[in-house]
Amino acid sequence: MKEETGTSFLSFDGVSKFYLSRGRMLGGSGRQVVALNRLTLDIRKGEIFGLVGESGSGKTTAGRLIVRLEEADRGIISVEGQDVTHLKGKRLKDFRKRVQMIFQDPYQSLNPQLSVLDTVSEPLLIHRVGDRLSRAEMVMNALQSVGLSPPGDFVHRFPHQMSGGQRQRVAIARAMVLRPDFVVADEPTSMLDASISAQIFNILLEMQKSLGITLLFITHSLAAARYLCDRIAVIYRGNLMELGPADDVIQRSRHPYTRALIDALPKFGQCGETERFNTFLKAERESSSTVGCAFFGRCSIANRILCSQEVPPFKTVSPGRRVACFFAEEQGKNLTASKTCHYGI
Amino acid sequence: MKGDKEIRHRPHWFEQFLEGWSVFWQNPLGKIGVTLLGIFALMAFSSFIPPLVNPMYHPMTGVDPEIYSSVGPSARHWLGTDFMGRDIFSQLLAGARIAFMVGVSAAFMSIFLGTAFGMIAGYMGGFVDTLLMRLADVIMVLPTLLVVLILASLFGQLNIWTIVLIIALFRWPGVSRVIRSQALTLKQRPFIEAARVAGASHIRIIFRHIMPNVLPLAFLYMTFRVTAAIIIEAALAFLGFGDPGTVSWGMMLQWVWKTGHMFKALYWLLPPGICISLITLSFYMIGRAMDEVLDPRLRREETAR
């Protein structure tokens, strides 16, 4: 189901991922934890796509499946029509040249024993790009473009000699040095303070524009997603809840879960009498994880009978805009989001 | 890479070394251990001097032409002579060299094996892990000394290097367990995942990313393994299964015992015994001090008064 313009670059088609919780070893029946439940979505070429959800919602799993740190249990992930779900050997290595990842914690994602030069040139070395000199040149350029200048000051530094923001820039340079087509950024700013976060966002935006990279931005913050992304998907416990253009999803959110996330954002500016949606139940309701809406357990507008028994369809409410809620149309009616109200990151 | 030469950044390992050294030196155990070890190293290095001074000071073949039995210390023989007139002091120096040789080479080999197997087991996991670790378990429960004794009685006198090799082959499992657990935690660290995403092969990840991070721990265990190797060699030699062609401290003790001088010639019995105790003690103390460097939780807080 492709909508509007833009060709699909990467698509998830009914992708599921399960984890077995402990206990299986001792003969007990291992409880299956669903990290992703039949995720289906398209990421268009050249866009920044935001995947938003709380901790444990499966957003990071989605990113890890793409870069093949893990393998999908069901469904197909394809890049430009080519099935990449179970690539192996040389084809996997070739694929990895095109798809890179920026990790969450810059204090953990850099090897403490390697200098910046070693770290950033490693992908080049692995894929045998250029000779020693041209590799150094490429590293310099990459460092320059992530705002570490003059790059000569940084090449011989080690991670412990840099700040968090500088480390994350190095990590970005490492991801970009191969000039990939697709980059997964997994909460790249969650360990950094707000002003540094904004700089990192701008670097990502610039890179995306100048290199034409397609970016999957994984975050827990709708505000960050709105600032950066063209389109946003909201995910809850492995299920897609809402999908659409970034501004639309936030200003005219239709899913109670998205609204709950908006409620959770700090606000400033002329927010006036912006009503709080108050969609989270105070106490979680008993719910079965296998039937009914995934959000039923915490939803305050749910219909006790309908929502606990049937899975809401992921229906299109307007062009390019899809919501998985029985009450999406009703929710769309009373929208009073103020345009001058800002959300903090 | 132009223009980056004037900004001098010390290599990471060097800076770490300096920092570690200052912590190490603040520890009295480390100070005593290094000093002791320095004395033994001096002994080992100077072991070639006595035979040059006079051939009768050769630890193995040199015999004082005027002495045919064990006599006490004198100006001519600082620590006296053994039953056939050989100089005990020069034997003691030669023993230091053998102790270093046996201790360091056996420890180095067992650390090499232990680190390699530990990294592979921890990183690969699954079947490889199970196989290597069960092998380690089997070797770990075998009593080293007993096995070496049996081998010695089967094949006659063992060469010193055979003994070193056997000690190494029996002493890697302990190291490999520790390195494996370290590799297991490293494997989960995002920088390893980043390398995988970049397309790094297993070999590359093991050598480039895991090895530099487990080596400090391996060196720590090396100091403890040196101790174990020296003690095993001494025990073997004392029991009469040592290399008859070398003068080790254990060998000296065996000569004392075999010729019936056990409590009659303390000047002969005590020096090798004390040396064995002190050299193992010094390696142990160095290990303990290094432990503190590598594990900051063990560092004592400076108490403000």
mmCIF file of N, CA and C in Angstrom, chain B residues 182-235:
data_model
loop_
_atom_site.group_PDB
_atom_site.id
_atom_site.type_symbol
_atom_site.label_atom_id
_atom_site.label_comp_id
_atom_site.label_asym_id
_atom_site.label_seq_id
_atom_site.Cartn_x
_atom_site.Cartn_y
_atom_site.Cartn_z
ATOM 1 N N GLN B 182 35.151 -12.001 30.667
ATOM 2 C CA GLN B 182 35.390 -10.636 30.210
ATOM 3 C C GLN B 182 34.927 -10.459 28.764
ATOM 4 N N ALA B 183 35.234 -11.456 27.939
ATOM 5 C CA ALA B 183 34.831 -11.390 26.530
ATOM 6 C C ALA B 183 33.310 -11.402 26.410
ATOM 7 N N LEU B 184 32.659 -12.147 27.299
ATOM 8 C CA LEU B 184 31.192 -12.197 27.269
ATOM 9 C C LEU B 184 30.594 -10.812 27.502
ATOM 10 N N THR B 185 31.142 -10.073 28.476
ATOM 11 C CA THR B 185 30.572 -8.748 28.710
ATOM 12 C C THR B 185 30.962 -7.785 27.595
ATOM 13 N N LEU B 186 32.178 -7.936 27.058
ATOM 14 C CA LEU B 186 32.599 -7.045 25.973
ATOM 15 C C LEU B 186 31.731 -7.235 24.740
ATOM 16 N N LYS B 187 31.371 -8.497 24.492
ATOM 17 C CA LYS B 187 30.598 -8.842 23.303
ATOM 18 C C LYS B 187 29.305 -8.046 23.234
ATOM 19 N N GLN B 188 28.746 -7.731 24.404
ATOM 20 C CA GLN B 188 27.474 -7.007 24.450
ATOM 21 C C GLN B 188 27.644 -5.503 24.322
ATOM 22 N N ARG B 189 28.905 -5.040 24.396
ATOM 23 C CA ARG B 189 29.102 -3.585 24.374
ATOM 24 C C ARG B 189 28.815 -3.037 22.984
ATOM 25 N N PRO B 190 28.190 -1.841 22.927
ATOM 26 C CA PRO B 190 27.820 -1.290 21.627
ATOM 27 C C PRO B 190 28.989 -1.119 20.656
ATOM 28 N N PHE B 191 30.219 -0.930 21.145
ATOM 29 C CA PHE B 191 31.282 -0.708 20.151
ATOM 30 C C PHE B 191 31.591 -1.979 19.367
ATOM 31 N N ILE B 192 31.273 -3.134 19.959
ATOM 32 C CA ILE B 192 31.415 -4.370 19.206
ATOM 33 C C ILE B 192 30.301 -4.450 18.157
ATOM 34 N N GLU B 193 29.105 -4.038 18.563
ATOM 35 C CA GLU B 193 27.991 -4.034 17.613
ATOM 36 C C GLU B 193 28.264 -3.049 16.486
ATOM 37 N N ALA B 194 28.859 -1.919 16.849
ATOM 38 C CA ALA B 194 29.187 -0.929 15.817
ATOM 39 C C ALA B 194 30.152 -1.530 14.796
ATOM 40 N N ALA B 195 31.114 -2.308 15.295
ATOM 41 C CA ALA B 195 32.059 -2.949 14.378
ATOM 42 C C ALA B 195 31.348 -3.956 13.490
ATOM 43 N N ARG B 196 30.378 -4.683 14.071
ATOM 44 C CA ARG B 196 29.636 -5.648 13.259
ATOM 45 C C ARG B 196 28.842 -4.933 12.168
ATOM 46 N N VAL B 197 28.205 -3.821 12.549
ATOM 47 C CA VAL B 197 27.430 -3.069 11.562
ATOM 48 C C VAL B 197 28.352 -2.564 10.455
ATOM 49 N N ALA B 198 29.580 -2.210 10.832
ATOM 50 C CA ALA B 198 30.530 -1.733 9.816
ATOM 51 C C ALA B 198 30.990 -2.874 8.915
ATOM 52 N N GLY B 199 30.695 -4.112 9.301
ATOM 53 C CA GLY B 199 31.037 -5.248 8.450
ATOM 54 C C GLY B 199 32.265 -6.018 8.890
ATOM 55 N N ALA B 200 32.729 -5.772 10.124
ATOM 56 C CA ALA B 200 33.951 -6.429 10.585
ATOM 57 C C ALA B 200 33.754 -7.941 10.720
ATOM 58 N N SER B 201 34.811 -8.679 10.388
ATOM 59 C CA SER B 201 34.747 -10.132 10.522
ATOM 60 C C SER B 201 34.977 -10.525 11.977
ATOM 61 N N HIS B 202 34.703 -11.798 12.290
ATOM 62 C CA HIS B 202 34.899 -12.262 13.667
ATOM 63 C C HIS B 202 36.358 -12.093 14.094
ATOM 64 N N ILE B 203 37.261 -12.466 13.187
ATOM 65 C CA ILE B 203 38.680 -12.370 13.493
ATOM 66 C C ILE B 203 39.051 -10.932 13.843
ATOM 67 N N ARG B 204 38.548 -10.029 13.025
ATOM 68 C CA ARG B 204 38.847 -8.622 13.243
ATOM 69 C C ARG B 204 38.306 -8.148 14.581
ATOM 70 N N ILE B 205 37.085 -8.548 14.890
ATOM 71 C CA ILE B 205 36.485 -8.119 16.157
ATOM 72 C C ILE B 205 37.277 -8.679 17.332
ATOM 73 N N ILE B 206 37.664 -9.945 17.240
ATOM 74 C CA ILE B 206 38.405 -10.557 18.346
ATOM 75 C C ILE B 206 39.738 -9.856 18.556
ATOM 76 N N PHE B 207 40.485 -9.648 17.474
ATOM 77 C CA PHE B 207 41.834 -9.115 17.652
ATOM 78 C C PHE B 207 41.876 -7.600 17.815
ATOM 79 N N ARG B 208 40.977 -6.919 17.135
ATOM 80 C CA ARG B 208 41.024 -5.468 17.147
ATOM 81 C C ARG B 208 40.230 -4.876 18.305
ATOM 82 N N HIS B 209 39.142 -5.511 18.656
ATOM 83 C CA HIS B 209 38.264 -4.885 19.634
ATOM 84 C C HIS B 209 38.227 -5.594 20.978
ATOM 85 N N ILE B 210 38.322 -6.914 20.980
ATOM 86 C CA ILE B 210 38.238 -7.618 22.263
ATOM 87 C C ILE B 210 39.614 -7.740 22.903
ATOM 88 N N MET B 211 40.614 -8.129 22.114
ATOM 89 C CA MET B 211 41.930 -8.395 22.699
ATOM 90 C C MET B 211 42.513 -7.204 23.475
ATOM 91 N N PRO B 212 42.551 -5.995 22.899
ATOM 92 C CA PRO B 212 43.152 -4.894 23.670
ATOM 93 C C PRO B 212 42.443 -4.657 24.991
ATOM 94 N N ASN B 213 41.175 -5.045 25.064
ATOM 95 C CA ASN B 213 40.424 -4.798 26.281
ATOM 96 C C ASN B 213 40.564 -5.915 27.314
ATOM 97 N N VAL B 214 41.072 -7.081 26.915
ATOM 98 C CA VAL B 214 41.272 -8.145 27.913
ATOM 99 C C VAL B 214 42.745 -8.308 28.297
ATOM 100 N N LEU B 215 43.645 -7.704 27.508
ATOM 101 C CA LEU B 215 45.074 -7.900 27.792
ATOM 102 C C LEU B 215 45.510 -7.473 29.199
ATOM 103 N N PRO B 216 45.038 -6.331 29.702
ATOM 104 C CA PRO B 216 45.462 -5.958 31.055
ATOM 105 C C PRO B 216 45.147 -7.050 32.069
ATOM 106 N N LEU B 217 43.963 -7.619 31.945
ATOM 107 C CA LEU B 217 43.559 -8.690 32.852
ATOM 108 C C LEU B 217 44.454 -9.912 32.672
ATOM 109 N N ALA B 218 44.801 -10.193 31.415
ATOM 110 C CA ALA B 218 45.667 -11.339 31.146
ATOM 111 C C ALA B 218 47.024 -11.143 31.821
ATOM 112 N N PHE B 219 47.547 -9.925 31.764
ATOM 113 C CA PHE B 219 48.852 -9.663 32.392
ATOM 114 C C PHE B 219 48.767 -9.809 33.903
ATOM 115 N N LEU B 220 47.626 -9.390 34.446
ATOM 116 C CA LEU B 220 47.444 -9.559 35.884
ATOM 117 C C LEU B 220 47.554 -11.036 36.248
ATOM 118 N N TYR B 221 46.868 -11.870 35.475
ATOM 119 C CA TYR B 221 46.886 -13.298 35.793
ATOM 120 C C TYR B 221 48.247 -13.908 35.546
ATOM 121 N N MET B 222 48.985 -13.279 34.656
ATOM 122 C CA MET B 222 50.324 -13.782 34.389
ATOM 123 C C MET B 222 51.170 -13.743 35.654
ATOM 124 N N THR B 223 51.055 -12.678 36.444
ATOM 125 C CA THR B 223 51.882 -12.600 37.656
ATOM 126 C C THR B 223 51.560 -13.754 38.602
ATOM 127 N N PHE B 224 50.278 -14.100 38.700
ATOM 128 C CA PHE B 224 49.921 -15.215 39.581
ATOM 129 C C PHE B 224 50.392 -16.546 39.012
ATOM 130 N N ARG B 225 50.389 -16.654 37.689
ATOM 131 C CA ARG B 225 50.813 -17.905 37.065
ATOM 132 C C ARG B 225 52.319 -18.115 37.226
ATOM 133 N N VAL B 226 53.071 -17.018 37.223
ATOM 134 C CA VAL B 226 54.513 -17.108 37.438
ATOM 135 C C VAL B 226 54.763 -17.788 38.786
ATOM 136 N N THR B 227 54.072 -17.318 39.797
ATOM 137 C CA THR B 227 54.191 -17.899 41.128
ATOM 138 C C THR B 227 53.944 -19.399 41.089
ATOM 139 N N ALA B 228 52.840 -19.775 40.488
ATOM 140 C CA ALA B 228 52.473 -21.198 40.447
ATOM 141 C C ALA B 228 53.548 -22.005 39.720
ATOM 142 N N ALA B 229 54.044 -21.487 38.605
ATOM 143 C CA ALA B 229 55.028 -22.231 37.811
ATOM 144 C C ALA B 229 56.316 -22.441 38.607
ATOM 145 N N ILE B 230 56.773 -21.399 39.302
ATOM 146 C CA ILE B 230 58.012 -21.514 40.076
ATOM 147 C C ILE B 230 57.853 -22.557 41.174
ATOM 148 N N ILE B 231 56.715 -22.539 41.840
ATOM 149 C CA ILE B 231 56.494 -23.492 42.933
ATOM 150 C C ILE B 231 56.452 -24.927 42.399
ATOM 151 N N ILE B 232 55.754 -25.123 41.265
ATOM 152 C CA ILE B 232 55.669 -26.477 40.722
ATOM 153 C C ILE B 232 57.046 -26.987 40.324
ATOM 154 N N GLU B 233 57.830 -26.103 39.680
ATOM 155 C CA GLU B 233 59.170 -26.529 39.259
ATOM 156 C C GLU B 233 60.018 -26.883 40.473
ATOM 157 N N ALA B 234 59.927 -26.063 41.531
ATOM 158 C CA ALA B 234 60.709 -26.324 42.743
ATOM 159 C C ALA B 234 60.299 -27.651 43.374
ATOM 160 N N ALA B 235 58.995 -27.884 43.423
ATOM 161 C CA ALA B 235 58.503 -29.119 44.028
ATOM 162 C C ALA B 235 59.004 -30.335 43.246
#
